[in-house]
Amino acid sequence: VTVVSLKGNRVRNGKSEILVTFSTVQNKKVIRLEPTNRRTEIIAKLVETADVVVANMPLEVLQRLNMDYESLKKIKPDIILTTASSFGQTGPYAKRVGFDGIAQAMSGAMYMTGSGDVPVKSSCNYVDFGTASLSAFGTMLALFERQKTGKGQQVEASLLATSINYNAPLIVEQGSTAPNRVPTLNRGQTTAPSDCYQTKDGWIMIMSIGPRMFGSWVNLIGDPKEKWLKDPRFKDDTSRGDRGHIISERMNQWTRTKTTEEAIKLLEEARIPCGHILDTQQAIDDEHAQKAKFVQQVGYPGLLNALGTAAFPTPPVKLSETPGQIKTRAPTLAEHTDEILASLGYSKGAIEDLRSKRVSVSMHE
């Protein structure tokens, strides 16, 4: 069950709010309530039925709403509270607000993305989704622990902690050897060829790691082997990464003489990892994504396309016995309010009273 404000998302509205709802709350029911004492009463009833409460709010807001861990334990002693905030609940930034891009910026990741002239944020909200995934992992650990001890606990995640962890290779390297790396656009810095290359009719991404792949690359481009394999400048991945601009220049000469499909075919035959650079629609329509069922069509009220559906990613981890699936579409913002209130013991008259006092909203309003 997802609880949303009577006014909907206080940060996003309009089409943006619909897209966020559509993309994040499949298989859930939603109740729409206004922050009042009556809402606190309703949430307390929901907590009594819950194994886990997930709250995407700073500590001070949780305390104000009586949804902090100490308050929830009084309602249900073995409750698990999973929180996700921008910066965590301790430290000098604990009360600051933020989003995915802020965490990218403050983790070192944004600095290392781009050409060096302007820092570049990833268009993929990997910090948001990564924080959600790590929160789910932490919640499962807490559930396993509760099975053994009978005790609940708080699971705390934050956007900045996620972004710093996902940037671990650069952070560990900087903390140990201080190479003070600078961004090099799409070119990898610890191996080569590892870059984005232009073909006659598009772009491809190539990543080569280790001596076998590098040897295959030398055979592929047709240069004398001693030019690359005997040159001490390219003796290992680190050396090749340090001189990746030289290797990328040669690779660009090769790819520009090929169509994208020609280049992909030859690289695959050489067992050198590569892939098309696709736009979003191409990624949806890709044959493999479709046949492997990485995306599926999901309906939603108000979609204006001919099918009334939109492509949505399926659960990325496949379980053989209990596979995850999208069973129900995302609800509209008040779709299940009356149903949930009734399940908590509220009569039709009481639900109508809540609605008349603007404590709740039904799907028809």
Short mmCIF file of C-alpha atoms in Angstrom, two decimals:
data_model
loop_
_atom_site.label_atom_id
_atom_site.label_comp_id
_atom_site.label_asym_id
_atom_site.label_seq_id
_atom_site.Cartn_x
_atom_site.Cartn_y
_atom_site.Cartn_z
CA VAL A 1 0.00 0.00 0.00
CA THR A 2 1.33 3.44 -0.96
CA VAL A 3 0.17 6.52 0.94
CA VAL A 4 0.15 9.79 -1.00
CA SER A 5 -0.89 13.31 -0.06
CA LEU A 6 -4.32 14.64 -0.91
CA LYS A 7 -2.55 17.12 -3.17
CA GLY A 8 -0.59 14.37 -4.86
CA ASN A 9 3.15 14.71 -5.26
CA ARG A 10 4.21 17.99 -3.67
CA VAL A 11 7.35 18.12 -5.77
CA ARG A 12 6.06 16.98 -9.16
CA ASN A 13 2.71 17.61 -10.75
CA GLY A 14 0.93 17.23 -14.07
CA LYS A 15 2.41 14.82 -16.60
CA SER A 16 5.58 14.40 -14.54
CA GLU A 17 3.62 13.12 -11.55
CA ILE A 18 1.71 10.62 -13.72
CA LEU A 19 4.94 9.30 -15.24
CA VAL A 20 6.58 8.87 -11.84
CA THR A 21 3.51 7.06 -10.49
CA PHE A 22 3.24 4.88 -13.59
CA SER A 23 6.89 3.87 -13.47
CA THR A 24 7.26 3.08 -9.76
CA VAL A 25 4.12 1.61 -8.20
CA GLN A 26 3.14 -1.47 -10.18
CA ASN A 27 1.58 -4.27 -8.09
CA LYS A 28 0.62 -1.78 -5.37
CA LYS A 29 -2.53 -0.18 -4.03
CA VAL A 30 -2.69 3.50 -3.17
CA ILE A 31 -4.55 5.52 -0.54
CA ARG A 32 -4.72 9.30 -0.72
CA LEU A 33 -4.83 11.21 2.57
CA GLU A 34 -4.29 14.74 3.86
CA PRO A 35 -1.81 15.23 6.74
CA THR A 36 -4.19 15.55 9.75
CA ASN A 37 -4.74 13.79 13.06
CA ARG A 38 -7.23 11.52 11.29
CA ARG A 39 -4.52 10.54 8.79
CA THR A 40 -2.25 9.63 11.69
CA GLU A 41 -5.03 7.40 12.98
CA ILE A 42 -5.43 5.71 9.58
CA ILE A 43 -1.69 5.20 9.14
CA ALA A 44 -1.48 3.66 12.60
CA LYS A 45 -4.12 1.12 11.55
CA LEU A 46 -2.10 0.37 8.40
CA VAL A 47 1.07 -0.10 10.46
CA GLU A 48 -0.71 -2.67 12.63
CA THR A 49 -1.19 -4.82 9.50
CA ALA A 50 2.29 -4.26 8.06
CA ASP A 51 5.61 -6.09 8.13
CA VAL A 52 7.55 -3.11 6.76
CA VAL A 53 7.04 0.64 6.52
CA VAL A 54 9.01 2.42 3.78
CA ALA A 55 9.38 6.19 4.12
CA ASN A 56 11.15 8.46 1.67
CA MET A 57 11.51 11.38 4.08
CA PRO A 58 14.11 13.05 6.34
CA LEU A 59 14.14 12.17 10.05
CA GLU A 60 12.62 15.47 11.20
CA VAL A 61 9.63 14.96 8.90
CA LEU A 62 9.17 11.39 10.11
CA GLN A 63 9.19 12.63 13.70
CA ARG A 64 6.66 15.36 12.94
CA LEU A 65 4.34 12.77 11.36
CA ASN A 66 4.90 10.23 14.16
CA MET A 67 6.42 7.85 11.62
CA ASP A 68 9.92 7.63 13.07
CA TYR A 69 11.06 4.23 14.31
CA GLU A 70 10.43 4.88 17.99
CA SER A 71 6.85 6.01 17.26
CA LEU A 72 6.13 3.04 14.99
CA LYS A 73 7.49 0.55 17.56
CA LYS A 74 4.80 1.71 19.98
CA ILE A 75 2.18 0.66 17.44
CA LYS A 76 3.83 -2.61 16.34
CA PRO A 77 6.93 -3.65 18.32
CA ASP A 78 8.43 -5.85 15.58
CA ILE A 79 7.94 -3.35 12.74
CA ILE A 80 10.73 -2.74 10.27
CA LEU A 81 11.13 0.85 9.12
CA THR A 82 13.06 1.41 5.90
CA THR A 83 14.01 5.03 5.27
CA ALA A 84 15.60 6.64 2.25
CA SER A 85 16.72 10.26 2.36
CA SER A 86 19.16 12.40 0.42
CA PHE A 87 22.08 12.41 2.86
CA GLY A 88 21.18 10.03 5.69
CA GLN A 89 20.09 10.85 9.23
CA THR A 90 23.49 11.84 10.66
CA GLY A 91 26.21 14.26 9.61
CA PRO A 92 26.16 17.98 8.71
CA TYR A 93 24.01 17.47 5.59
CA ALA A 94 21.31 15.37 7.29
CA LYS A 95 18.66 18.09 7.03
CA ARG A 96 19.43 19.08 3.47
CA VAL A 97 17.16 18.09 0.60
CA GLY A 98 18.36 16.58 -2.64
CA PHE A 99 17.72 14.41 -5.66
CA ASP A 100 19.53 11.83 -7.78
CA GLY A 101 21.61 14.42 -9.66
CA ILE A 102 22.78 16.07 -6.44
CA ALA A 103 24.12 12.74 -5.21
CA GLN A 104 25.85 12.13 -8.54
CA ALA A 105 27.48 15.54 -8.25
CA MET A 106 28.67 15.03 -4.66
CA SER A 107 30.06 11.51 -5.11
CA GLY A 108 32.74 12.36 -7.68
CA ALA A 109 30.82 10.57 -10.43
CA MET A 110 29.57 13.68 -12.21
CA TYR A 111 33.07 15.20 -12.28
CA MET A 112 34.43 12.10 -14.02
CA THR A 113 31.67 12.06 -16.63
CA GLY A 114 32.08 14.18 -19.74
CA SER A 115 35.02 15.79 -21.49
CA GLY A 116 36.35 17.86 -18.61
CA ASP A 117 35.02 21.18 -19.85
CA VAL A 118 31.59 20.75 -18.23
CA PRO A 119 30.62 18.11 -15.64
CA VAL A 120 27.93 15.80 -17.03
CA LYS A 121 25.10 14.13 -15.10
CA SER A 122 23.96 10.69 -16.19
CA SER A 123 20.53 10.79 -17.83
CA CYS A 124 19.78 7.47 -16.13
CA ASN A 125 18.59 7.99 -12.54
CA TYR A 126 20.79 5.19 -11.31
CA VAL A 127 21.13 6.68 -7.82
CA ASP A 128 17.35 6.71 -7.27
CA PHE A 129 16.87 3.16 -8.49
CA GLY A 130 20.06 1.94 -6.86
CA THR A 131 18.95 3.34 -3.50
CA ALA A 132 15.60 1.59 -3.90
CA SER A 133 17.32 -1.73 -4.71
CA LEU A 134 19.74 -1.44 -1.79
CA SER A 135 16.85 -0.50 0.50
CA ALA A 136 15.03 -3.65 -0.59
CA PHE A 137 18.16 -5.72 0.08
CA GLY A 138 18.55 -4.21 3.54
CA THR A 139 14.86 -4.80 4.25
CA MET A 140 15.19 -8.49 3.35
CA LEU A 141 18.15 -8.80 5.74
CA ALA A 142 16.04 -7.22 8.48
CA LEU A 143 13.19 -9.64 7.75
CA PHE A 144 15.57 -12.62 8.01
CA GLU A 145 16.91 -11.26 11.29
CA ARG A 146 13.39 -10.83 12.63
CA GLN A 147 12.65 -14.47 11.84
CA LYS A 148 15.51 -15.43 14.18
CA THR A 149 15.05 -12.87 16.96
CA GLY A 150 11.48 -11.60 16.67
CA LYS A 151 12.81 -8.04 16.68
CA GLY A 152 12.31 -5.33 14.10
CA GLN A 153 14.79 -2.58 13.28
CA GLN A 154 15.37 0.48 11.13
CA VAL A 155 16.96 0.14 7.71
CA GLU A 156 18.56 3.41 6.60
CA ALA A 157 19.58 4.26 3.03
CA SER A 158 20.51 7.50 1.34
CA LEU A 159 21.14 8.77 -2.16
CA LEU A 160 24.65 10.00 -1.40
CA ALA A 161 25.68 6.71 0.24
CA THR A 162 24.47 4.84 -2.85
CA SER A 163 26.30 7.13 -5.25
CA ILE A 164 29.55 6.93 -3.27
CA ASN A 165 29.31 3.13 -3.19
CA TYR A 166 28.62 2.89 -6.91
CA ASN A 167 31.68 5.07 -7.47
CA ALA A 168 33.79 2.76 -5.28
CA PRO A 169 36.52 1.85 -7.83
CA LEU A 170 37.48 5.49 -8.37
CA ILE A 171 37.16 6.35 -4.69
CA VAL A 172 39.29 3.40 -3.54
CA GLU A 173 41.91 4.12 -6.20
CA GLN A 174 42.05 7.81 -5.30
CA GLY A 175 42.26 7.05 -1.59
CA SER A 176 45.10 4.58 -2.05
CA THR A 177 47.28 5.87 -4.90
CA ALA A 178 45.89 9.38 -5.60
CA PRO A 179 46.14 9.32 -9.41
CA ASN A 180 43.89 12.42 -9.62
CA ARG A 181 42.12 11.19 -12.73
CA VAL A 182 40.36 13.60 -15.05
CA PRO A 183 37.40 12.80 -17.33
CA THR A 184 38.01 11.42 -20.82
CA LEU A 185 34.46 11.39 -22.23
CA ASN A 186 33.52 7.81 -23.17
CA ARG A 187 37.06 6.45 -23.25
CA GLY A 188 37.95 4.00 -20.51
CA GLN A 189 41.04 4.75 -18.44
CA THR A 190 42.11 1.32 -17.23
CA THR A 191 42.01 -0.66 -20.49
CA ALA A 192 41.74 -0.17 -24.25
CA PRO A 193 40.13 -0.20 -26.71
CA SER A 194 37.24 0.94 -24.57
CA ASP A 195 35.33 3.78 -26.17
CA CYS A 196 32.45 4.94 -28.32
CA TYR A 197 33.23 4.71 -32.05
CA GLN A 198 31.55 6.13 -35.14
CA THR A 199 30.68 3.89 -38.05
CA LYS A 200 29.47 4.79 -41.54
CA ASP A 201 25.88 4.97 -40.32
CA GLY A 202 25.89 5.20 -36.54
CA TRP A 203 27.80 4.60 -33.33
CA ILE A 204 28.92 1.54 -31.37
CA MET A 205 30.45 0.91 -27.96
CA ILE A 206 33.44 -1.41 -27.62
CA MET A 207 35.08 -2.65 -24.42
CA SER A 208 38.18 -4.86 -24.41
CA ILE A 209 39.75 -6.23 -21.23
CA GLY A 210 42.76 -8.51 -20.89
CA PRO A 211 45.45 -9.81 -23.25
CA ARG A 212 43.23 -12.25 -25.15
CA MET A 213 40.77 -9.56 -26.24
CA PHE A 214 43.58 -7.16 -27.06
CA GLY A 215 45.23 -9.81 -29.21
CA SER A 216 41.91 -10.43 -30.97
CA TRP A 217 41.61 -6.70 -31.58
CA VAL A 218 45.07 -6.58 -33.15
CA ASN A 219 44.14 -9.45 -35.47
CA LEU A 220 40.86 -7.74 -36.33
CA ILE A 221 42.28 -4.41 -37.47
CA GLY A 222 44.95 -6.10 -39.60
CA ASP A 223 48.02 -4.23 -38.38
CA PRO A 224 51.35 -6.04 -37.94
CA LYS A 225 51.19 -7.77 -34.56
CA GLU A 226 54.54 -6.45 -33.41
CA LYS A 227 53.24 -2.87 -33.72
CA TRP A 228 50.92 -3.45 -30.77
CA LEU A 229 51.84 -6.71 -29.05
CA LYS A 230 55.60 -6.07 -28.79
CA ASP A 231 55.38 -2.39 -27.91
CA PRO A 232 55.98 -1.97 -24.14
CA ARG A 233 53.59 1.00 -24.13
CA PHE A 234 50.73 -1.48 -24.55
CA LYS A 235 52.04 -4.36 -22.42
CA ASP A 236 49.00 -4.64 -20.10
CA ASP A 237 45.56 -3.19 -19.41
CA THR A 238 46.90 -0.35 -17.29
CA SER A 239 49.44 0.66 -19.92
CA ARG A 240 46.82 0.45 -22.66
CA GLY A 241 44.39 2.49 -20.58
CA ASP A 242 47.03 5.17 -20.02
CA ARG A 243 47.46 5.41 -23.79
CA GLY A 244 43.88 4.76 -24.74
CA HIS A 245 43.75 7.80 -27.01
CA ILE A 246 46.28 6.16 -29.34
CA ILE A 247 44.30 2.92 -29.52
CA SER A 248 40.98 4.74 -29.90
CA GLU A 249 42.34 6.76 -32.80
CA ARG A 250 43.31 3.55 -34.60
CA MET A 251 39.99 1.93 -33.80
CA ASN A 252 38.11 4.92 -35.15
CA GLN A 253 39.96 4.55 -38.43
CA TRP A 254 38.72 0.96 -38.63
CA THR A 255 35.08 1.56 -37.63
CA ARG A 256 34.63 4.49 -40.01
CA THR A 257 35.16 2.11 -42.94
CA LYS A 258 32.32 -0.17 -41.76
CA THR A 259 28.58 0.07 -41.34
CA THR A 260 27.34 -0.52 -37.82
CA GLU A 261 26.11 -4.03 -38.63
CA GLU A 262 29.38 -4.91 -40.40
CA ALA A 263 31.42 -3.73 -37.43
CA ILE A 264 29.23 -5.53 -34.89
CA LYS A 265 29.40 -8.78 -36.87
CA LEU A 266 33.20 -8.73 -37.13
CA LEU A 267 33.65 -7.77 -33.47
CA GLU A 268 31.30 -10.53 -32.35
CA GLU A 269 33.20 -13.07 -34.45
CA ALA A 270 36.39 -11.91 -32.71
CA ARG A 271 34.61 -12.19 -29.31
CA ILE A 272 35.23 -8.55 -28.50
CA PRO A 273 32.34 -7.11 -26.44
CA CYS A 274 30.42 -4.48 -28.37
CA GLY A 275 26.95 -3.04 -28.75
CA HIS A 276 24.80 -0.67 -30.77
CA ILE A 277 24.28 2.79 -29.28
CA LEU A 278 20.51 3.03 -29.33
CA ASP A 279 18.05 5.80 -28.61
CA THR A 280 15.25 5.06 -26.15
CA GLN A 281 12.73 3.86 -28.73
CA GLN A 282 15.33 1.63 -30.35
CA ALA A 283 16.13 0.15 -26.94
CA ILE A 284 12.43 -0.67 -26.44
CA ASP A 285 12.10 -2.17 -29.93
CA ASP A 286 15.37 -4.12 -29.83
CA GLU A 287 14.82 -7.73 -30.82
CA HIS A 288 16.65 -9.15 -27.84
CA ALA A 289 14.86 -6.92 -25.31
CA GLN A 290 11.55 -8.04 -26.77
CA LYS A 291 12.24 -11.77 -27.06
CA ALA A 292 13.95 -11.95 -23.66
CA LYS A 293 10.92 -10.10 -22.26
CA PHE A 294 12.96 -7.33 -20.69
CA VAL A 295 10.05 -4.98 -21.43
CA GLN A 296 6.31 -5.53 -21.53
CA GLN A 297 3.30 -3.45 -22.47
CA VAL A 298 1.31 -2.16 -19.49
CA GLY A 299 -1.96 -0.26 -19.67
CA TYR A 300 -2.79 2.91 -17.79
CA PRO A 301 -5.86 5.18 -17.86
CA GLY A 302 -5.48 8.20 -20.10
CA LEU A 303 -2.66 6.99 -22.33
CA LEU A 304 -3.30 8.51 -25.73
CA ASN A 305 -1.48 6.06 -27.99
CA ALA A 306 -3.43 3.59 -30.12
CA LEU A 307 -2.90 0.64 -27.77
CA GLY A 308 -3.49 2.52 -24.53
CA THR A 309 -0.32 0.92 -23.17
CA ALA A 310 3.30 1.82 -22.57
CA ALA A 311 6.50 -0.19 -22.49
CA PHE A 312 7.71 -0.95 -19.00
CA PRO A 313 10.84 -2.81 -17.83
CA THR A 314 10.15 -6.19 -16.26
CA PRO A 315 11.87 -7.34 -13.03
CA PRO A 316 15.55 -7.63 -13.99
CA VAL A 317 16.32 -10.60 -11.74
CA LYS A 318 14.68 -13.86 -12.83
CA LEU A 319 13.71 -16.50 -10.25
CA SER A 320 13.09 -19.99 -11.61
CA GLU A 321 10.36 -21.00 -9.13
CA THR A 322 8.82 -17.67 -8.15
CA PRO A 323 9.43 -15.28 -11.04
CA GLY A 324 8.62 -11.64 -10.49
CA GLN A 325 6.05 -10.11 -12.78
CA ILE A 326 3.91 -7.04 -13.28
CA LYS A 327 0.52 -8.36 -12.15
CA THR A 328 -1.34 -5.07 -11.89
CA ARG A 329 -0.75 -1.69 -13.48
CA ALA A 330 0.15 1.34 -11.40
CA PRO A 331 -2.95 2.76 -9.70
CA THR A 332 -4.26 6.25 -10.19
CA LEU A 333 -3.59 8.54 -7.26
CA ALA A 334 -6.72 7.71 -5.25
CA GLU A 335 -7.86 4.48 -6.85
CA HIS A 336 -7.94 2.24 -3.78
CA THR A 337 -8.68 4.75 -1.00
CA ASP A 338 -12.18 3.51 -0.20
CA GLU A 339 -11.16 -0.15 -0.54
CA ILE A 340 -8.24 0.24 1.88
CA LEU A 341 -10.28 2.21 4.41
CA ALA A 342 -12.98 -0.48 4.31
CA SER A 343 -10.36 -3.19 4.89
CA LEU A 344 -9.27 -1.29 8.02
CA GLY A 345 -12.80 -1.44 9.42
CA TYR A 346 -14.21 1.93 8.34
CA SER A 347 -17.90 1.85 7.42
CA LYS A 348 -19.32 3.50 4.32
CA GLY A 349 -20.58 6.32 6.52
CA ALA A 350 -17.19 6.81 8.15
CA ILE A 351 -15.47 6.81 4.75
CA GLU A 352 -17.93 9.41 3.49
CA ASP A 353 -17.26 11.49 6.61
CA LEU A 354 -13.50 11.35 5.96
CA ARG A 355 -14.07 12.41 2.39
CA SER A 356 -16.38 15.30 3.35
CA LYS A 357 -13.75 16.58 5.76
CA ARG A 358 -11.09 16.31 3.04
CA VAL A 359 -9.10 13.75 4.99
CA SER A 360 -9.32 11.35 2.07
CA VAL A 361 -10.14 11.35 -1.63
CA SER A 362 -11.72 8.55 -3.66
CA MET A 363 -10.78 7.61 -7.21
CA HIS A 364 -13.89 9.38 -8.54
CA GLU A 365 -12.89 12.83 -7.27
#
